[in-house]
Amino acid sequence: MPNWKEYPPPSRPVAMGVNGMVSSAHSLASLAGLQVLTEGGNAFDAATSVAATLGVVEPYMSGPGGIGLALAYVARERRTRVLNFSGRAPMAAEPSRFTPESKQTGILAALVPGNVAGWLTLHETYGSLDRRRLLQPAIDYAENGFPVSDFNSRIFAEQVPRVSRYPASASILLDRDGRPPLPGSLFRMPRLAGSLRKIAEGGKDVFYRGELAAEVVQGVRAMGGLLSESDLAEYEPQWQEPIRISYRGYEVLTTPPNSSGFQILQTLKLMESFEGRDLSFQHPDTIHALMEAIKLCVTDRIRYGGDPDYVAAPLEGLLSEGYAARQRQRIDKKSVSVVAGEHYVGQSPPGALEPGSLEDFEGGMTTHFAVADRDGNVVSVTQTLGGRFGSAVAVGETGIFLNNMCYWFDLEKGSPNLIGPGKRVDFVLAPTHTYRDGRFFLSMGTPGGWGILQTTVQLLMNVLDFGMDLQQAIEAPRFRYYAGKRVEMEERFPLQLRRALAAMGHEVDILDAWSLFVGAAHAVQADQDRGVFHGGADSRRDGLALGW
């Protein structure tokens, strides 16, 4: 394994602490979580506070109108649990009611929001502090304002044409002259503050069955949307068991379907047997093998991903040693295969990869954060509105932007992810935990659309295979494969590497040096023997890791 000095130094050191660690995509959210820990709260309390605060200081990424997933190690139970709060399609969501445009932007695009149910279920099940205390930072920043960063300002500005189509949304984002917030200014969202205050006082009931539910449904109906009182009232998040694989002596866990996290685990299994020159950081042979493995696993994910109530993904086979060995034989070290793309298409291009055979085996924009406490609890949450500002619709006077997660459903008959009444969408949120010798070792996750399933593999390999610290692993350049032979790579990859890949047949496009198209990861690591936490945060966003 290479020495850490062989890698470029990170832009900042790894955060360290002995009592707890918080890593999120915004400094104010990380601070909110750390303050909860210092006041005696546990990781579940802190996660609730971080999640709600991120919905304010990154209002385009998540919020009460969004959905998400949590992967949590519960120390007192010595087990890892998944909380799925990914929402459901409205019961009126028949495929014929949608077009590709309406399922992306506008009032038809929203699933039942799951975030509020997720945040508060985590707290009610395992938290210890008062709910009002945990939501207070989010309320304060929404009411009194938070300083707009350059990153905030760029996204605000680029979303003006989309958001300004809806008066209630435009009144939140734009000033009286129609301008978005500038860097360094204070941005206030008093209507959102009012909604968060109602949630702090009334809990889940006020959002799903009470005053806020009535306001949301009234606003949706006024715009011709599909969400009903019963859609909200009947929604409950679901506790699930994680899925897992062994990988080079580690155990890697992630979230089960309707999450597409199995693609991450599949890819790792394909890469597990590579060694020597075939497993060398930024060696053309290693990068080529990883790209080809990703394409094989994307193809399987498109075939088998969907709501597990309707589609039974054969996970035992997909994650088996035998299937990985067979799929690995399909990787040609000298040539490049064609992949149909990142999601279902009715007609694949000529020569595109087909899913592997399992007969012989039985068997937008998003945000991610992680919290660990002194008792050993670790909570990792990935939450989203889908696209930036979700559907672009803020309903009524609530100040709440609704998600556009209907975009992730397909409209083509034959897709296992076809939209339908009450269905859960096949989606890409997939936080991961890694364990060594039965003890927690690493929590890592990222936003990035379908790229999440590619970026997370690269991040994990940077730590588990190449021995990087968290900050180095997060800052290392990343790539993302699309359709055909097209791959996008951050320009910090060495020129000779990019040329070697192009000579093999990969069609290499260059991204900015620090590109949002390859995600923005956050991670927490535990050195169990020394009793020290490490935290890493992505400089591609406003991320910060804080320990104490």
Coordinates of C-alpha atoms in Angstrom, one line a residue:
M1 CA 0.0 0.0 0.0
P2 CA 1.4 3.4 -0.9
N3 CA 2.6 5.7 1.8
W4 CA 0.4 8.7 2.5
K5 CA 3.2 11.1 1.5
E6 CA 2.8 9.9 -2.1
Y7 CA -0.5 11.7 -2.4
P8 CA -1.0 15.4 -2.7
P9 CA -1.5 17.1 0.6
P10 CA -5.1 18.1 1.4
S11 CA -6.1 21.8 1.5
R12 CA -6.8 21.5 5.2
P13 CA -6.1 18.9 7.9
V14 CA -8.5 16.2 9.0
A15 CA -10.7 17.4 11.9
M16 CA -10.1 15.5 15.1
G17 CA -11.9 15.0 18.4
V18 CA -12.3 12.7 21.3
N19 CA -15.9 13.2 22.4
G20 CA -17.7 13.5 19.0
M21 CA -17.6 14.6 15.4
V22 CA -19.9 16.4 13.0
S23 CA -19.3 16.7 9.3
S24 CA -21.8 18.5 7.0
A25 CA -22.0 20.6 3.9
H26 CA -22.3 23.9 5.8
S27 CA -20.4 25.3 8.7
L28 CA -23.5 26.6 10.5
A29 CA -25.1 23.2 10.4
S30 CA -22.0 21.4 11.7
L31 CA -21.8 24.0 14.5
A32 CA -25.5 23.4 15.4
G33 CA -24.8 19.7 15.7
L34 CA -21.6 20.1 17.7
Q35 CA -23.4 22.4 20.2
V36 CA -26.0 19.7 20.7
L37 CA -23.3 17.2 21.5
T38 CA -21.5 19.6 23.9
E39 CA -24.8 20.1 25.8
G40 CA -25.1 16.4 26.4
G41 CA -27.2 15.4 23.4
N42 CA -26.4 12.2 21.5
A43 CA -25.8 11.6 17.8
F44 CA -29.5 11.3 17.1
D45 CA -30.2 14.6 18.7
A46 CA -27.4 16.2 16.8
A47 CA -28.5 14.7 13.5
T48 CA -32.0 16.1 13.9
S49 CA -30.5 19.6 14.5
V50 CA -28.0 19.3 11.6
A51 CA -30.7 18.0 9.2
A52 CA -33.1 20.9 9.9
T53 CA -30.4 23.5 9.8
L54 CA -29.1 22.3 6.4
G55 CA -32.7 22.8 5.1
V56 CA -32.3 26.5 5.9
V57 CA -28.7 27.3 5.1
E58 CA -28.8 25.2 1.9
P59 CA -32.5 25.8 1.0
Y60 CA -32.0 24.5 -2.5
M61 CA -30.6 21.1 -1.4
S62 CA -33.1 19.9 1.3
G63 CA -35.7 21.0 3.7
P64 CA -39.1 20.0 5.2
G65 CA -40.4 19.3 1.7
G66 CA -37.7 16.8 0.8
I67 CA -36.9 13.2 1.4
G68 CA -34.0 11.1 2.7
L69 CA -32.3 8.1 4.2
A70 CA -30.5 7.5 7.5
L71 CA -27.9 4.8 8.2
A72 CA -27.4 4.6 12.0
Y73 CA -25.2 2.5 14.3
V74 CA -27.0 2.2 17.6
A75 CA -24.4 1.6 20.2
R76 CA -26.6 0.2 23.0
E77 CA -28.2 -2.2 20.6
R78 CA -24.9 -3.1 18.8
R79 CA -26.6 -3.0 15.4
T80 CA -26.9 -0.8 12.4
R81 CA -30.3 0.3 11.2
V82 CA -31.7 2.1 8.2
L83 CA -34.5 4.6 8.4
N84 CA -36.1 5.1 5.0
F85 CA -38.0 8.4 4.7
S86 CA -38.0 8.6 0.9
G87 CA -41.7 9.5 0.5
R88 CA -44.2 7.9 -1.8
A89 CA -45.9 9.0 -5.0
P90 CA -49.4 10.5 -4.4
M91 CA -52.2 7.9 -4.9
A92 CA -53.4 9.9 -7.9
A93 CA -50.0 9.5 -9.6
E94 CA -51.0 7.6 -12.7
P95 CA -48.3 7.6 -15.5
S96 CA -50.6 9.2 -18.0
R97 CA -50.8 12.4 -15.8
F98 CA -47.1 13.2 -16.3
T99 CA -44.8 14.4 -19.0
P100 CA -41.0 14.5 -18.8
E101 CA -41.2 18.2 -18.0
S102 CA -44.0 18.0 -15.4
K103 CA -42.3 15.4 -13.4
Q104 CA -39.2 17.6 -13.1
T105 CA -40.6 21.1 -12.5
G106 CA -43.9 22.3 -11.1
I107 CA -46.6 21.1 -8.7
L108 CA -46.9 17.6 -10.2
A109 CA -43.3 16.7 -9.5
A110 CA -43.5 16.2 -5.7
L111 CA -43.6 13.0 -3.7
V112 CA -45.0 13.0 -0.2
P113 CA -42.3 14.7 1.8
G114 CA -40.5 12.4 4.2
N115 CA -37.8 14.6 5.8
V116 CA -39.9 15.8 8.8
A117 CA -41.0 12.2 9.6
G118 CA -37.4 11.0 9.3
W119 CA -35.8 13.7 11.4
L120 CA -38.4 13.4 14.2
T121 CA -38.5 9.6 14.1
L122 CA -34.7 9.5 14.7
H123 CA -35.2 11.8 17.6
E124 CA -38.3 10.1 19.1
T125 CA -36.7 6.6 18.9
Y126 CA -33.2 7.4 20.2
G127 CA -32.8 11.1 21.1
S128 CA -32.7 12.6 24.5
L129 CA -33.0 16.4 24.3
D130 CA -36.2 18.5 23.8
R131 CA -37.3 18.7 20.2
R132 CA -37.7 22.5 20.4
R133 CA -34.1 22.8 21.4
L134 CA -33.0 20.8 18.4
L135 CA -34.9 22.8 15.8
Q136 CA -34.1 26.2 17.3
P137 CA -30.9 26.8 15.3
A138 CA -32.8 26.2 12.0
I139 CA -35.6 28.5 13.2
D140 CA -33.2 31.3 14.2
Y141 CA -31.3 31.2 10.9
A142 CA -34.5 31.2 8.9
E143 CA -36.0 34.1 11.0
N144 CA -32.9 36.3 11.6
G145 CA -30.9 35.4 8.6
F146 CA -27.7 33.6 7.7
P147 CA -24.8 35.0 5.7
V148 CA -24.9 34.1 2.0
S149 CA -21.7 32.4 0.8
D150 CA -20.3 32.6 -2.8
F151 CA -21.6 29.1 -3.3
N152 CA -25.1 30.0 -2.1
S153 CA -25.1 33.1 -4.3
R154 CA -24.2 31.2 -7.4
I155 CA -26.9 28.7 -7.0
F156 CA -29.5 31.3 -6.1
A157 CA -28.6 33.3 -9.2
E158 CA -28.7 30.4 -11.6
Q159 CA -32.1 29.2 -10.3
V160 CA -33.9 32.6 -10.8
P161 CA -35.4 31.7 -14.1
R162 CA -36.9 28.5 -12.7
V163 CA -38.1 29.7 -9.3
S164 CA -39.5 33.0 -10.6
R165 CA -42.2 31.1 -12.5
Y166 CA -44.0 30.7 -9.2
P167 CA -45.0 33.8 -7.2
A168 CA -44.7 32.3 -3.8
S169 CA -41.3 30.9 -4.6
A170 CA -40.0 34.1 -6.2
S171 CA -41.1 36.1 -3.1
I172 CA -38.8 33.9 -1.0
L173 CA -35.7 34.1 -3.2
L174 CA -35.9 37.6 -4.8
D175 CA -35.9 41.1 -3.4
R176 CA -38.3 43.8 -4.5
D177 CA -36.2 44.5 -7.5
G178 CA -36.2 40.9 -8.6
R179 CA -32.6 40.2 -7.5
P180 CA -31.3 37.1 -5.6
P181 CA -29.2 37.4 -2.5
L182 CA -25.6 38.6 -3.0
P183 CA -22.5 37.1 -1.3
G184 CA -22.1 38.4 2.2
S185 CA -25.7 39.5 2.6
L186 CA -28.2 38.1 5.2
F187 CA -30.9 35.9 3.8
R188 CA -34.1 35.5 5.8
M189 CA -37.0 33.1 5.3
P190 CA -39.6 34.2 7.9
R191 CA -42.4 32.0 6.5
L192 CA -40.1 28.9 6.7
A193 CA -39.2 29.9 10.2
G194 CA -42.9 30.0 11.1
S195 CA -43.4 26.5 9.7
L196 CA -40.4 25.1 11.5
R197 CA -41.7 26.7 14.8
K198 CA -45.0 24.8 14.2
I199 CA -43.1 21.6 13.7
A200 CA -41.0 22.2 16.9
E201 CA -44.2 22.6 18.9
G202 CA -46.5 20.0 17.2
G203 CA -44.1 17.4 15.9
K204 CA -44.9 15.1 13.0
D205 CA -48.6 15.4 13.5
V206 CA -48.8 19.1 12.7
F207 CA -46.9 18.4 9.4
Y208 CA -48.8 15.3 8.3
R209 CA -52.2 15.6 9.8
G210 CA -52.5 19.1 11.3
E211 CA -52.3 22.8 10.4
L212 CA -49.3 22.5 8.1
A213 CA -50.7 19.5 6.3
A214 CA -53.9 21.5 5.6
E215 CA -51.8 24.5 4.3
V216 CA -49.7 22.3 2.1
V217 CA -52.7 20.5 0.6
Q218 CA -54.5 23.7 0.0
G219 CA -51.6 25.2 -1.8
V220 CA -51.1 22.1 -3.9
R221 CA -54.8 21.9 -4.9
A222 CA -54.7 25.6 -5.9
M223 CA -52.0 24.8 -8.4
G224 CA -53.6 21.6 -9.7
G225 CA -51.3 19.2 -7.9
L226 CA -51.9 15.6 -6.7
L227 CA -50.9 15.5 -3.0
S228 CA -54.0 14.9 -0.8
E229 CA -54.7 14.9 2.9
S230 CA -54.7 11.1 3.0
D231 CA -51.3 11.0 1.2
L232 CA -49.8 13.0 4.0
A233 CA -51.8 11.4 6.9
E234 CA -50.9 7.9 5.9
Y235 CA -47.2 8.4 5.4
E236 CA -44.8 6.7 7.8
P237 CA -41.0 6.2 7.5
Q238 CA -39.8 2.7 7.5
W239 CA -37.0 1.0 9.6
Q240 CA -35.0 -1.4 7.4
E241 CA -32.0 -3.7 7.6
P242 CA -28.9 -2.6 5.7
I243 CA -27.4 -4.6 3.0
R244 CA -23.7 -5.5 3.2
I245 CA -20.6 -7.1 1.7
S246 CA -17.2 -8.1 2.8
Y247 CA -14.4 -6.2 1.1
R248 CA -10.7 -6.9 1.8
G249 CA -11.3 -7.7 5.4
Y250 CA -13.8 -4.9 6.0
E251 CA -17.6 -5.0 6.1
V252 CA -19.3 -2.3 4.0
L253 CA -23.0 -1.6 4.7
T254 CA -25.4 0.7 2.8
T255 CA -29.2 1.2 2.3
P256 CA -31.4 -1.4 0.6
P257 CA -33.9 -0.9 -2.2
N258 CA -35.7 1.4 -3.0
S259 CA -32.2 2.9 -2.6
S260 CA -29.8 2.0 -5.4
G261 CA -27.0 1.5 -2.9
F262 CA -26.5 -2.1 -4.1
Q263 CA -24.6 -0.7 -7.1
I264 CA -21.9 0.6 -4.8
L265 CA -21.5 -2.8 -3.2
Q266 CA -21.5 -4.6 -6.5
T267 CA -18.8 -2.4 -7.9
L268 CA -16.6 -3.0 -4.8
K269 CA -17.1 -6.8 -5.2
L270 CA -15.9 -6.6 -8.8
M271 CA -12.8 -4.6 -7.8
E272 CA -12.0 -6.8 -4.8
S273 CA -9.7 -9.3 -6.6
F274 CA -7.6 -6.6 -8.4
E275 CA -4.1 -6.2 -7.0
G276 CA -0.6 -5.1 -7.9
R277 CA -0.5 -2.8 -10.9
D278 CA -4.2 -3.4 -11.4
L279 CA -4.8 -1.7 -8.1
S280 CA -2.7 1.4 -8.1
F281 CA -3.8 4.9 -7.4
Q282 CA -4.4 6.8 -10.7
H283 CA -2.8 4.0 -12.8
P284 CA -4.6 3.8 -16.2
D285 CA -5.2 0.0 -15.7
T286 CA -6.9 0.6 -12.4
I287 CA -9.0 3.5 -13.5
H288 CA -10.1 1.6 -16.7
A289 CA -11.0 -1.5 -14.7
L290 CA -13.1 0.6 -12.3
M291 CA -14.8 2.4 -15.1
E292 CA -15.7 -0.9 -16.8
A293 CA -16.9 -2.4 -13.5
I294 CA -19.1 0.7 -12.9
K295 CA -20.7 0.3 -16.3
L296 CA -21.6 -3.4 -15.6
C297 CA -23.1 -2.5 -12.3
V298 CA -25.1 0.5 -13.7
T299 CA -26.6 -1.9 -16.2
D300 CA -27.7 -4.3 -13.4
R301 CA -29.1 -1.4 -11.3
I302 CA -31.3 -0.2 -14.2
R303 CA -32.7 -3.7 -14.7
Y304 CA -33.4 -4.5 -11.0
G305 CA -33.8 -1.1 -9.2
G306 CA -37.3 -0.1 -8.0
D307 CA -39.8 -0.2 -5.2
P308 CA -39.3 -3.5 -3.4
D309 CA -43.1 -3.8 -3.0
Y310 CA -43.2 -4.2 -6.8
V311 CA -39.7 -5.3 -7.9
A312 CA -37.6 -8.0 -6.2
A313 CA -34.0 -7.2 -6.8
P314 CA -32.0 -10.4 -6.5
L315 CA -29.5 -9.0 -4.1
E316 CA -28.1 -12.3 -2.9
G317 CA -27.0 -13.1 -6.4
L318 CA -25.9 -9.6 -7.4
L319 CA -23.7 -9.3 -4.3
S320 CA -22.3 -12.8 -4.4
E321 CA -18.7 -13.8 -4.9
G322 CA -19.6 -16.1 -7.8
Y323 CA -21.5 -13.4 -9.7
A324 CA -18.7 -10.9 -9.1
A325 CA -16.2 -13.4 -10.5
R326 CA -18.3 -14.0 -13.6
Q327 CA -18.9 -10.2 -14.2
R328 CA -15.2 -9.5 -13.7
Q329 CA -14.4 -11.8 -16.7
R330 CA -16.4 -9.4 -18.9
I331 CA -14.0 -6.6 -18.3
D332 CA -11.6 -6.3 -21.2
K333 CA -8.3 -4.7 -20.1
K334 CA -7.7 -3.3 -23.5
S335 CA -11.1 -2.1 -24.8
V336 CA -14.0 0.0 -23.8
S337 CA -17.6 -1.1 -23.6
V338 CA -20.6 0.9 -24.4
V339 CA -23.2 1.7 -21.7
A340 CA -26.8 2.8 -22.4
G341 CA -26.7 5.5 -19.8
E342 CA -27.6 6.1 -16.1
H343 CA -31.3 5.3 -16.2
Y344 CA -33.9 3.2 -18.1
V345 CA -34.2 3.6 -21.8
G346 CA -36.6 1.6 -23.9
Q347 CA -34.1 1.0 -26.7
S348 CA -30.4 0.5 -25.9
P349 CA -27.8 1.7 -28.4
P350 CA -26.2 -0.9 -30.6
G351 CA -23.5 -2.9 -28.7
A352 CA -24.6 -1.6 -25.3
L353 CA -23.9 -3.8 -22.2
E354 CA -26.7 -6.1 -21.1
P355 CA -27.2 -7.1 -17.5
G356 CA -25.4 -10.1 -16.3
S357 CA -27.1 -13.5 -16.0
L358 CA -28.1 -14.5 -12.5
E359 CA -29.7 -17.9 -13.3
D360 CA -26.8 -19.8 -11.7
F361 CA -27.0 -18.0 -8.4
E362 CA -29.5 -18.3 -5.7
G363 CA -29.4 -16.0 -4.0
G364 CA -30.2 16.8 -8.6
M365 CA -28.9 18.2 -5.8
T366 CA -28.5 16.6 -2.4
T367 CA -26.7 16.9 0.9
H368 CA -25.0 14.4 3.2
F369 CA -23.8 14.6 6.8
A370 CA -22.5 12.3 9.5
V371 CA -22.5 12.6 13.3
A372 CA -20.7 10.4 15.9
D373 CA -20.9 10.7 19.7
R374 CA -18.8 9.6 22.7
D375 CA -21.2 6.6 23.3
G376 CA -20.4 5.1 19.9
N377 CA -23.6 6.1 18.1
V378 CA -23.0 7.1 14.5
V379 CA -25.8 8.6 12.3
S380 CA -25.3 9.3 8.6
V381 CA -28.0 11.0 6.6
T382 CA -28.4 11.8 2.9
Q383 CA -31.4 14.1 2.2
T384 CA -32.5 16.0 -0.8
L385 CA -35.1 18.1 -2.6
G386 CA -34.2 16.3 -5.8
G387 CA -33.1 19.1 -8.1
R388 CA -32.1 22.6 -6.9
F389 CA -35.1 24.0 -5.0
G390 CA -36.8 20.7 -5.9
S391 CA -40.0 21.3 -7.9
A392 CA -39.3 25.0 -7.7
V393 CA -42.7 25.4 -6.0
A394 CA -43.0 26.7 -2.4
V395 CA -46.6 26.0 -1.4
G396 CA -48.9 28.6 0.0
E397 CA -47.5 30.7 2.9
T398 CA -45.5 27.8 4.4
G399 CA -42.1 28.9 2.9
I400 CA -41.6 25.1 2.2
F401 CA -40.2 24.1 -1.2
L402 CA -41.6 20.7 -2.4
N403 CA -39.3 18.1 -3.8
N404 CA -39.3 17.0 -7.4
M405 CA -38.5 13.3 -6.8
C406 CA -41.0 12.2 -9.4
Y407 CA -38.3 13.1 -11.8
W408 CA -36.5 9.9 -10.7
F409 CA -39.4 7.7 -11.8
D410 CA -39.6 6.5 -15.4
L411 CA -42.6 7.0 -17.7
E412 CA -41.7 4.2 -20.2
K413 CA -43.7 1.0 -19.9
G414 CA -41.4 -1.9 -19.0
S415 CA -39.2 0.0 -16.6
P416 CA -39.2 -1.5 -13.1
N417 CA -39.2 2.1 -11.9
L418 CA -42.4 3.1 -13.6
I419 CA -44.3 5.8 -11.7
G420 CA -47.5 4.7 -10.0
P421 CA -49.9 5.4 -7.1
G422 CA -48.2 5.2 -3.7
K423 CA -44.9 3.8 -5.1
R424 CA -41.5 4.5 -3.7
V425 CA -39.0 5.7 -6.3
D426 CA -35.7 3.9 -7.2
F427 CA -33.3 6.6 -6.1
V428 CA -29.6 7.1 -5.6
L429 CA -29.2 8.2 -2.0
A430 CA -26.9 5.7 -0.4
P431 CA -24.9 6.6 2.8
T432 CA -22.3 3.9 3.8
H433 CA -20.8 2.5 7.0
T434 CA -17.7 0.4 7.0
Y435 CA -16.7 -1.9 9.9
R436 CA -13.4 -3.6 10.8
D437 CA -13.2 -6.5 13.2
G438 CA -16.9 -5.9 14.0
R439 CA -16.3 -2.3 15.2
F440 CA -17.3 0.9 13.4
F441 CA -14.6 2.3 11.3
L442 CA -15.9 4.7 8.7
S443 CA -19.1 6.6 7.6
M444 CA -18.9 8.1 4.1
G445 CA -21.5 9.5 1.7
T446 CA -22.0 12.2 -0.9
P447 CA -24.6 13.9 -3.0
G448 CA -24.4 13.9 -6.8
G449 CA -27.4 12.3 -8.5
W450 CA -26.7 9.0 -10.2
G451 CA -23.0 9.9 -9.8
I452 CA -23.4 9.1 -6.0
L453 CA -23.1 5.4 -6.9
Q454 CA -19.8 6.0 -8.7
T455 CA -18.3 8.7 -6.4
T456 CA -18.8 6.6 -3.3
V457 CA -16.8 3.7 -4.7
Q458 CA -13.9 6.0 -5.5
L459 CA -14.0 7.5 -2.0
L460 CA -14.1 4.2 -0.3
M461 CA -11.3 2.8 -2.4
N462 CA -9.2 5.9 -1.6
V463 CA -9.4 5.0 2.1
L464 CA -9.6 1.2 2.1
D465 CA -7.3 0.4 -0.8
F466 CA -4.9 3.4 -1.0
G467 CA -4.6 4.3 2.7
M468 CA -5.6 7.9 2.4
D469 CA -6.8 10.0 5.3
L470 CA -10.4 11.3 5.1
Q471 CA -9.5 14.7 3.8
Q472 CA -7.1 13.3 1.1
A473 CA -9.7 10.8 0.1
I474 CA -12.4 13.5 -0.3
E475 CA -10.2 15.9 -2.1
A476 CA -8.7 13.5 -4.6
P477 CA -9.9 14.1 -8.2
R478 CA -13.0 12.1 -9.3
F479 CA -14.7 11.0 -12.5
R480 CA -18.2 10.2 -13.6
Y481 CA -19.3 7.9 -16.5
Y482 CA -22.4 8.7 -18.5
A483 CA -23.7 7.1 -21.7
G484 CA -21.8 5.4 -24.5
K485 CA -18.0 5.7 -23.8
R486 CA -18.2 9.2 -22.4
V487 CA -16.6 10.0 -19.0
E488 CA -16.1 13.3 -17.3
M489 CA -13.0 13.8 -15.2
E490 CA -11.8 16.6 -13.0
E491 CA -8.9 18.3 -14.7
R492 CA -6.6 17.6 -11.7
F493 CA -6.2 14.0 -13.0
P494 CA -2.7 13.8 -14.6
L495 CA -2.7 14.6 -18.3
Q496 CA -0.8 11.4 -19.1
L497 CA -3.5 9.3 -17.3
R498 CA -6.3 11.0 -19.3
R499 CA -4.4 10.5 -22.6
A500 CA -3.9 6.8 -21.7
L501 CA -7.6 6.3 -21.1
A502 CA -8.4 8.1 -24.3
A503 CA -6.0 5.8 -26.2
M504 CA -8.0 2.9 -24.8
G505 CA -11.2 4.3 -26.3
H506 CA -12.7 6.3 -23.4
E507 CA -14.2 9.6 -24.6
V508 CA -12.8 11.9 -21.9
D509 CA -14.4 15.3 -21.2
I510 CA -12.7 17.6 -18.7
L511 CA -14.5 19.1 -15.7
D512 CA -13.4 22.0 -13.6
A513 CA -10.7 21.2 -11.1
W514 CA -13.2 21.1 -8.2
S515 CA -16.5 20.1 -9.8
L516 CA -20.0 19.7 -8.2
F517 CA -20.8 17.1 -10.9
V518 CA -18.8 14.5 -9.0
G519 CA -20.4 15.1 -5.6
A520 CA -19.4 16.7 -2.3
A521 CA -18.6 14.1 0.3
H522 CA -18.6 14.2 4.1
A523 CA -17.2 11.5 6.4
V524 CA -16.5 10.5 10.0
Q525 CA -13.9 7.9 11.0
A526 CA -13.3 6.3 14.4
D527 CA -9.9 5.1 15.6
Q528 CA -11.3 2.7 18.2
D529 CA -7.9 1.8 19.7
R530 CA -6.9 5.4 20.4
G531 CA -10.4 6.8 21.1
V532 CA -10.1 9.5 18.5
F533 CA -12.6 10.6 15.9
H534 CA -11.6 12.0 12.4
G535 CA -13.7 14.1 10.2
G536 CA -13.4 15.1 6.5
A537 CA -15.4 17.7 4.6
D538 CA -15.6 18.6 0.9
S539 CA -14.1 21.9 -0.3
R540 CA -16.3 21.5 -3.5
R541 CA -19.1 22.9 -1.2
D542 CA -19.2 25.0 2.0
G543 CA -18.5 21.8 4.1
L544 CA -16.9 21.7 7.5
A545 CA -16.0 18.9 10.0
L546 CA -15.9 19.8 13.7
G547 CA -14.8 17.6 16.6
W548 CA -14.5 18.2 20.3

